[in-house]
Short mmCIF file of C-alpha atoms and ligand atoms in Angstrom, two decimals:
data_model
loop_
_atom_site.label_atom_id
_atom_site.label_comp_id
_atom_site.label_asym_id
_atom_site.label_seq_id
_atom_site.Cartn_x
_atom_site.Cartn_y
_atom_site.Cartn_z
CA UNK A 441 -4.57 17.60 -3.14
CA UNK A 442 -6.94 15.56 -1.48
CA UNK A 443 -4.51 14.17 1.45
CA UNK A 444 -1.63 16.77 3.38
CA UNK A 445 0.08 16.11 6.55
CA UNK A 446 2.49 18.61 7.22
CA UNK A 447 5.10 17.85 10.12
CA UNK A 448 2.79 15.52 12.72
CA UNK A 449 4.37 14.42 15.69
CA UNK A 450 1.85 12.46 18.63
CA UNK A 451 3.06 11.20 21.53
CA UNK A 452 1.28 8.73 23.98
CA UNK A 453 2.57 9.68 27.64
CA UNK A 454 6.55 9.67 26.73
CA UNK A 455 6.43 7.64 23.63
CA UNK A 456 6.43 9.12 20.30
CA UNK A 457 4.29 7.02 18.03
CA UNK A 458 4.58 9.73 15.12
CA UNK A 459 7.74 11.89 14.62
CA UNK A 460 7.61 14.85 12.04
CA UNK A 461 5.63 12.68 9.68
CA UNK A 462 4.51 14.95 6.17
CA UNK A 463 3.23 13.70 3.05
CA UNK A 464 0.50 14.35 0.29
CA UNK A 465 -1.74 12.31 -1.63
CA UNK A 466 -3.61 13.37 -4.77
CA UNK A 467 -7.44 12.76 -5.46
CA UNK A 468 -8.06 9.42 -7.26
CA UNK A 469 -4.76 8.04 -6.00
CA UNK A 470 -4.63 4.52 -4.04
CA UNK A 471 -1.75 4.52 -1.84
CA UNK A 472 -0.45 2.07 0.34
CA UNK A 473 0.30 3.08 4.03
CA UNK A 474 3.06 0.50 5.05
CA UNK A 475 4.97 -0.46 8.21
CA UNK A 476 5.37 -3.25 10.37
CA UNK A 477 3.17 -3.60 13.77
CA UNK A 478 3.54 -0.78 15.91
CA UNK A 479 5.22 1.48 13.48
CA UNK A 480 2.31 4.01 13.76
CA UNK A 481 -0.13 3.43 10.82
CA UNK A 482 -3.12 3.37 12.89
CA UNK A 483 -2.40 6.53 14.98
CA UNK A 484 -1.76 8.36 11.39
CA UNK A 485 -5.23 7.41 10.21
CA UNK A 486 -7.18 8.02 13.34
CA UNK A 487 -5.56 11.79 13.05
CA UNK A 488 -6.22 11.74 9.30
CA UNK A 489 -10.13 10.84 10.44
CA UNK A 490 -10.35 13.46 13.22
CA UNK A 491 -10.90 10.25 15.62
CA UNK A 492 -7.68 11.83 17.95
CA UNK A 493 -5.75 14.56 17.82
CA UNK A 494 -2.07 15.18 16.84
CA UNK A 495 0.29 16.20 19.16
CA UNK A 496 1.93 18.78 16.69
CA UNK A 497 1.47 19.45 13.01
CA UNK A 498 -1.22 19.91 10.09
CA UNK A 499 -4.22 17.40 8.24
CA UNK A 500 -5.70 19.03 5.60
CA UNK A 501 -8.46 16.64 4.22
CA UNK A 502 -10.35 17.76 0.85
CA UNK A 503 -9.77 21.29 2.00
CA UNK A 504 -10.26 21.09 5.40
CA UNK A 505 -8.20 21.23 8.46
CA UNK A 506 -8.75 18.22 10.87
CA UNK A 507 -8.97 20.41 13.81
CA UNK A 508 -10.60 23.28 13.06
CA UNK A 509 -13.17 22.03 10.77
CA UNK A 510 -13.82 17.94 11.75
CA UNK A 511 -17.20 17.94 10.65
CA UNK A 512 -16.55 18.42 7.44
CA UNK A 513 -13.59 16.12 7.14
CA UNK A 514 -15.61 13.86 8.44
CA UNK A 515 -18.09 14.46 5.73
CA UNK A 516 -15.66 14.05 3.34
CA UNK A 517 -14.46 10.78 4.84
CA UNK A 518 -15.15 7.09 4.90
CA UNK A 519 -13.27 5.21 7.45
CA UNK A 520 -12.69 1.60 8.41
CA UNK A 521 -10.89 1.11 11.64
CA UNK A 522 -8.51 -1.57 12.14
CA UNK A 523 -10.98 -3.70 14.26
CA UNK A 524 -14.39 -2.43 12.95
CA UNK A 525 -16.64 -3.26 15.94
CA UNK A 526 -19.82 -4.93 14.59
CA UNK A 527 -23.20 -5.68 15.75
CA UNK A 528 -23.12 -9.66 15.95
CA UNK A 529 -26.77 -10.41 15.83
CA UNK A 530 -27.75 -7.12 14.00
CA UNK A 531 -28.81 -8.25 9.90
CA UNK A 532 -26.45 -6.68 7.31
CA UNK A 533 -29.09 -4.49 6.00
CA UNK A 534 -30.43 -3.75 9.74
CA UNK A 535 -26.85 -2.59 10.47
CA UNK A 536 -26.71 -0.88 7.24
CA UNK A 537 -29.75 1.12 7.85
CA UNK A 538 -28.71 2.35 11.26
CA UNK A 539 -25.63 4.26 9.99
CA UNK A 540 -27.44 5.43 7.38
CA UNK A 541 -29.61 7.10 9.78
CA UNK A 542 -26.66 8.37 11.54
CA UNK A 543 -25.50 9.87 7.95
CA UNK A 544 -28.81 10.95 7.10
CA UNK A 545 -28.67 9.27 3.54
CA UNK A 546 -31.02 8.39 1.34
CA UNK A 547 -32.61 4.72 1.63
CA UNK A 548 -32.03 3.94 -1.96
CA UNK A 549 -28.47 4.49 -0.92
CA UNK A 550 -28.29 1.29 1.15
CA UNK A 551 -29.36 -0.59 -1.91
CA UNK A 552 -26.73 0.79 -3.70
CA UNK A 553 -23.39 0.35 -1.31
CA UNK A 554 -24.97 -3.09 -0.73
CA UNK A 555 -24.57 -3.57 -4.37
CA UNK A 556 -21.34 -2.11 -4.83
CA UNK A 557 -19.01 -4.22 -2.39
CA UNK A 558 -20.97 -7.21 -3.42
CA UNK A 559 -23.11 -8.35 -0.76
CA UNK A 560 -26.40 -8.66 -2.10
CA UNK A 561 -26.32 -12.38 -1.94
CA UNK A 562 -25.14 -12.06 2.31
CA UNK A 563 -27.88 -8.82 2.89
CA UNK A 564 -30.30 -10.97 4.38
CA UNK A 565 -28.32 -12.68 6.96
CA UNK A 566 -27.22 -11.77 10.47
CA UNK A 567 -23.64 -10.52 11.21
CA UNK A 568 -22.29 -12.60 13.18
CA UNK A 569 -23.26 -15.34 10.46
CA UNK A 570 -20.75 -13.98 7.80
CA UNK A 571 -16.99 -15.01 6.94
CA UNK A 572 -14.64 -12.37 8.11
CA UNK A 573 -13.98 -11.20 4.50
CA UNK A 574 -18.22 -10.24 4.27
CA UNK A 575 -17.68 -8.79 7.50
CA UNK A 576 -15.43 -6.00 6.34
CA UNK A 577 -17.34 -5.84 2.71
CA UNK A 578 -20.59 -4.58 5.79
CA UNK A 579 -17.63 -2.35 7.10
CA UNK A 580 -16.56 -1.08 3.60
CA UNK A 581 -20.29 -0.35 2.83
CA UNK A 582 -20.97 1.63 5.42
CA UNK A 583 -17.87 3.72 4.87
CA UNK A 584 -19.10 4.34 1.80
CA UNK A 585 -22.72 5.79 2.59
CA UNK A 586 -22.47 9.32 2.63
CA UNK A 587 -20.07 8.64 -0.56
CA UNK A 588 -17.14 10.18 0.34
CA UNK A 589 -14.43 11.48 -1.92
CA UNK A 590 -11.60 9.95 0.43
CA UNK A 591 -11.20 6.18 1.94
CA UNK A 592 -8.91 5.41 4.68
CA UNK A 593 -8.78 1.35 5.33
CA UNK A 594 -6.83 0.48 8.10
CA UNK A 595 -5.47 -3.38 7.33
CA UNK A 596 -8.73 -4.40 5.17
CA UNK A 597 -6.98 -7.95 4.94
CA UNK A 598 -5.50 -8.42 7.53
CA UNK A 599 -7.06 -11.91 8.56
CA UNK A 600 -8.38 -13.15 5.40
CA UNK A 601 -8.08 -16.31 3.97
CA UNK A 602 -6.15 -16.30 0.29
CA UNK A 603 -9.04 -16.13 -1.57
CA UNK A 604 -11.47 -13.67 0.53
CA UNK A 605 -7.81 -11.68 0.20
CA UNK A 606 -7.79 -11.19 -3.49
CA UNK A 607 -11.25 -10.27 -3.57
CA UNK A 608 -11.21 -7.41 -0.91
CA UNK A 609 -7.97 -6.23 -3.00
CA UNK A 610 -10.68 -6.12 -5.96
CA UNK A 611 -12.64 -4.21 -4.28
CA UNK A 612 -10.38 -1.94 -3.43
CA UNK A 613 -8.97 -1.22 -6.62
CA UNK A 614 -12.73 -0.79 -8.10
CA UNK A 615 -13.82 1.78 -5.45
CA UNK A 616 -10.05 3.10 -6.01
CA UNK A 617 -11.48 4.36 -9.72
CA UNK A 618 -13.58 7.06 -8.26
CA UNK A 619 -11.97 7.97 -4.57
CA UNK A 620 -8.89 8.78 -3.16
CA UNK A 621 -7.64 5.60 -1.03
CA UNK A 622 -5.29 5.28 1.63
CA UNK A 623 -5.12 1.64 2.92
CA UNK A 624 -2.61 0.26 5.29
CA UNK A 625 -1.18 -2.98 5.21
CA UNK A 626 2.12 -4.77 6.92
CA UNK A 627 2.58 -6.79 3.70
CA UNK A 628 4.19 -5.71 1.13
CA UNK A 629 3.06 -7.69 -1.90
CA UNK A 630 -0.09 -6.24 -0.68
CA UNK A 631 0.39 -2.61 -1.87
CA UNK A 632 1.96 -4.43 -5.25
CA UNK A 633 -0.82 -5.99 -6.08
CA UNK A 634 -3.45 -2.62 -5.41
CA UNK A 635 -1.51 0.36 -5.94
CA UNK A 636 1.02 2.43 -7.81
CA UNK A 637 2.37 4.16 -4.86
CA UNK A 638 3.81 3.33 -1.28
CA UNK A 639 4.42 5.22 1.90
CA UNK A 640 6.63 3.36 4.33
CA UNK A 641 6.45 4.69 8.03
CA UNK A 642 8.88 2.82 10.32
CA UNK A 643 8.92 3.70 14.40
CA UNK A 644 6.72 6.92 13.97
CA UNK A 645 8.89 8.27 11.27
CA UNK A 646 8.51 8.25 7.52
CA UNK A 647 11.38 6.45 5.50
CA UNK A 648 9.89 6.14 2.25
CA UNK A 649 7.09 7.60 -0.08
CA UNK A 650 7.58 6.85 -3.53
CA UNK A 651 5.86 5.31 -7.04
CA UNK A 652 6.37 1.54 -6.82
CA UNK A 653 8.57 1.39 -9.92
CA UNK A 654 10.86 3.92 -8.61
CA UNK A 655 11.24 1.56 -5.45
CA UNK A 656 11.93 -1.41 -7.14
CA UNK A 657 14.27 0.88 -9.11
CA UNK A 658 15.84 2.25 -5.93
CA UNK A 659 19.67 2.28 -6.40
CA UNK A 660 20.86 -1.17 -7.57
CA UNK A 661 20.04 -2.41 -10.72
CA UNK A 662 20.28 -6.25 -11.77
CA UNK A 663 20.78 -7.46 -14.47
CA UNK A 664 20.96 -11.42 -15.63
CA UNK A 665 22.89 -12.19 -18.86
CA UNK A 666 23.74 -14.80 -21.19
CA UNK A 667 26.67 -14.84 -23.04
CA UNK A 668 27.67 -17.16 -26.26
CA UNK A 669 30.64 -18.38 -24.03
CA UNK A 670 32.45 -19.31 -20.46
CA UNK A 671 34.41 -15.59 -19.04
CA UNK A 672 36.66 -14.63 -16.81
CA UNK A 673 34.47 -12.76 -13.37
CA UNK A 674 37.87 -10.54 -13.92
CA UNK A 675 36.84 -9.39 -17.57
CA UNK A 676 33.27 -8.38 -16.38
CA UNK A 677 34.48 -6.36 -13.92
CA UNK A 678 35.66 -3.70 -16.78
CA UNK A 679 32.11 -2.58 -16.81
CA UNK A 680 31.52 0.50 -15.41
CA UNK A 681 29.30 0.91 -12.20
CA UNK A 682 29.74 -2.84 -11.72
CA UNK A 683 29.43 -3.83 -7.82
CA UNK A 684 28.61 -7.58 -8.33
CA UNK A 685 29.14 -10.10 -10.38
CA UNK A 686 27.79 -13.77 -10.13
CA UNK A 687 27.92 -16.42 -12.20
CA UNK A 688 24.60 -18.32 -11.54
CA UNK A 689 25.54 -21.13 -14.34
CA UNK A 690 27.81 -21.67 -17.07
CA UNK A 691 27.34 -18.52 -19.38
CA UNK A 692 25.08 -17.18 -17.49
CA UNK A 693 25.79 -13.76 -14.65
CA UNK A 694 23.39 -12.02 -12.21
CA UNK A 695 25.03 -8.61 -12.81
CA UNK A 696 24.62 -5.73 -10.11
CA UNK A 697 24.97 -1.48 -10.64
CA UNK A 698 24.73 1.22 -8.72
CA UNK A 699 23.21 3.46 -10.62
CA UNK A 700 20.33 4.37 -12.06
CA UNK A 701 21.20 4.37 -15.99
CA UNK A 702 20.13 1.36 -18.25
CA UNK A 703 22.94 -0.81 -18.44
CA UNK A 704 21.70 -2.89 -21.09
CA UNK A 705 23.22 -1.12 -23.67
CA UNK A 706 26.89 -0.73 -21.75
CA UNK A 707 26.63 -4.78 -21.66
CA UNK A 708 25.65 -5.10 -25.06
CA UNK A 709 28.92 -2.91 -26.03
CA UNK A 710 30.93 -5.22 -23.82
CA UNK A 711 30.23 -8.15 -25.08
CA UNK A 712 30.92 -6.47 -28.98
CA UNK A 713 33.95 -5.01 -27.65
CA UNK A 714 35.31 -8.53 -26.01
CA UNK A 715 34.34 -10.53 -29.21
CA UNK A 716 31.10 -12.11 -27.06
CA UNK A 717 27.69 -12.36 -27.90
CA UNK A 718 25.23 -11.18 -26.04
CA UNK A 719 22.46 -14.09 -25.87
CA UNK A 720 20.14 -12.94 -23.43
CA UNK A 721 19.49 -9.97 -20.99
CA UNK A 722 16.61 -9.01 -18.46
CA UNK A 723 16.26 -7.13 -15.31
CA UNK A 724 15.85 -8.27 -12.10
CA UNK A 725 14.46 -6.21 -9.45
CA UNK A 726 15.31 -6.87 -6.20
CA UNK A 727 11.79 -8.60 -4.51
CA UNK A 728 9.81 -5.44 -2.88
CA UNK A 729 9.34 -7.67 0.52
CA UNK A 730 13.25 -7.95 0.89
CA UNK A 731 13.27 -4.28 0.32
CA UNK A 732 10.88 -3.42 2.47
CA UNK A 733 12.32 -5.70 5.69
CA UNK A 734 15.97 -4.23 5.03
CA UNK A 735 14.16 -0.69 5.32
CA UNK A 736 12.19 -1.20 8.28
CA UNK A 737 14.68 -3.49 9.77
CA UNK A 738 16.10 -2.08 13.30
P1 LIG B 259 0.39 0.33 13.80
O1 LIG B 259 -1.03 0.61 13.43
O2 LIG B 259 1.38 0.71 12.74
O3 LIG B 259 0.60 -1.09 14.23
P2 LIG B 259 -0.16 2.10 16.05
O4 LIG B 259 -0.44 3.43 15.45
O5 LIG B 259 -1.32 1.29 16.49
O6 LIG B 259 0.78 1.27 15.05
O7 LIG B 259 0.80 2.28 17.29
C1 LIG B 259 2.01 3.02 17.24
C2 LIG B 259 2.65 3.01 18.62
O8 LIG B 259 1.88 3.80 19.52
C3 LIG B 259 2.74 1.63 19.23
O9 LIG B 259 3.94 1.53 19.92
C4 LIG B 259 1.56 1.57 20.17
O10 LIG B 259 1.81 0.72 21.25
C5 LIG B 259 1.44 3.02 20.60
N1 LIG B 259 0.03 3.39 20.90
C6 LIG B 259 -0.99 3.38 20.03
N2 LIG B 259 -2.14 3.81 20.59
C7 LIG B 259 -1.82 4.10 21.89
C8 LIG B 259 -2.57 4.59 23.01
N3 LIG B 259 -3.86 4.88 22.91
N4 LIG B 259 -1.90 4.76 24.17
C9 LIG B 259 -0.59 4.49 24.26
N5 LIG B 259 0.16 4.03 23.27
C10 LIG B 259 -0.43 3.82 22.08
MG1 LIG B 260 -2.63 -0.63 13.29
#
């Protein structure tokens, strides 16, 4: 286990930005830390980084507790905070350097993280002269120095144009080959489009931590048929675990189940059973970002 939060609970004055909140996350996993603004995401990671304490509960990170052994979470560690402060007129490399200093690391290691997020052709230039999406490649780089085995990115994207966007997501799915990434993000598609698995915090308290296909799996199950000819809606509703029925054109139904079985077959033996054909069948999973705002909706 590379991640654990057991039970944490902080509270700012009399507000409770993070209620009971556990979960684990195994080495060489990328997992998306989801949740709209406020929701707590940012608290969670400073905790996870030893950057604040919790207010109750456990971090383990790599082995080691958060709060009795912080130096060597933070060893194991690479962080990039939500706004990563940067030196405007310091160079890349110049900025580079200094942390590497910090981190003690080898010089030929500056060469190399330089390399690996891609900035060799923006080294030589000042900071304040890069787009915001070389800006956090600099940030990502220097979370990377002392080459942790874990990577907590709070909103890498978040401000990106479309295409700097799908290139940090790159990035973050090539470093996500050798580390352990947790990455937060508001935006759902986001955490489609990187990673395999999604925790959802909403108001401090976790609602959902699951494999992305399960999610889209979650419950109801669509599926849209084609049949050789016009039905009755009252024949289809024979089918067992039926809860919707909707004839989107001429032969053609969006069918909903509750359940978690593969209908396919059930529909197949239907149709047989009703003298029908079965033309066509697929599944429809209901759109992750209409999940995810009837989850974290109030
Ligand atoms: P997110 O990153 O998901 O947007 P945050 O972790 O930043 O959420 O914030 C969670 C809640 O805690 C918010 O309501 C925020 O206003 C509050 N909060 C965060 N940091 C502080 C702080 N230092 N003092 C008081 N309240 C805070
Ligand atoms: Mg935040």
């Amino acid at each position: 286990m590379s991640i654990v939060v057991e039970n944490i609970t902080k509270t700012y004055g009399n507000q409770k930005a993070l209620d009971g909140v556990s979960f684990s996350i195994n080495s060489g996993e990328i997992v998306g830390f989801l949740g709209p603004n406020g929701a707590g995401k940012s608290t969670m990671m400073k905790i996870i980084t030893t950057y604040i304490n919790p207010t109750d509960g456990v971090v383990i990170v790599n082995g080691h507790q958060v709060d009795t052994e912080p130096l060597l979470v933070k060893q194991s560690v690479g962080y990039l905070p939500e706004h990563n402060p940067l030196y405007l007129d310091m160079y890349v490399k110049e900025y580079i350097q200094f942390n590497a200093a910090i981190h003690k690391v080898s010089k030929t290691r500056i060469q190399e993280v330089i390399e690996q997020v891609g900035l060799t052709p923006e080294a030589h230039k000042k900071i304040g002269q890069l787009s915001k999406g070389y800006r956090q490649r600099v940030g990502i780089a220097t979370a990377l120095l002392h080459d942790p085995e874990v990577l907590i990115l709070d909103e890498p994207t978040t401000g990106l144009d479309p295409n700097q966007l799908v290139e940090i997501r790159d990035l973050i799915k090539e470093i996500g080959k050798t580390k352990t990434v947790l990455f937060s993000t508001h935006i759902m598609q986001e955490v489609e489009a990187v990673c395999d698995r999604v925790i959802i915090i909403n108001k401090g308290k976790l609602i959902v931590d699951k494999k992305l296909n399960e999610l889209k799996n979650n419950e109801q199950q669509v599926l849209e048929v084609e049949f050789d000819l016009r039905i009755e809606e009252q024949l289809l509703k024979t089918i067992p675990h039926l809860t919707k029925a909707v004839n989107v054109f001429d032969t053609t139904w969006q069918l909903t189940f509750n359940t978690q079985e593969d209908m396919r077959s059930t529909v197949f033996d239907f149709a047989h059973d009703n003298g029908l054909k079965l033309l066509q069948s697929s599944q429809k999973n209901q759109d992750l970002e209409s999940l995810f705002r009837s989850l974290t909706k109030a």
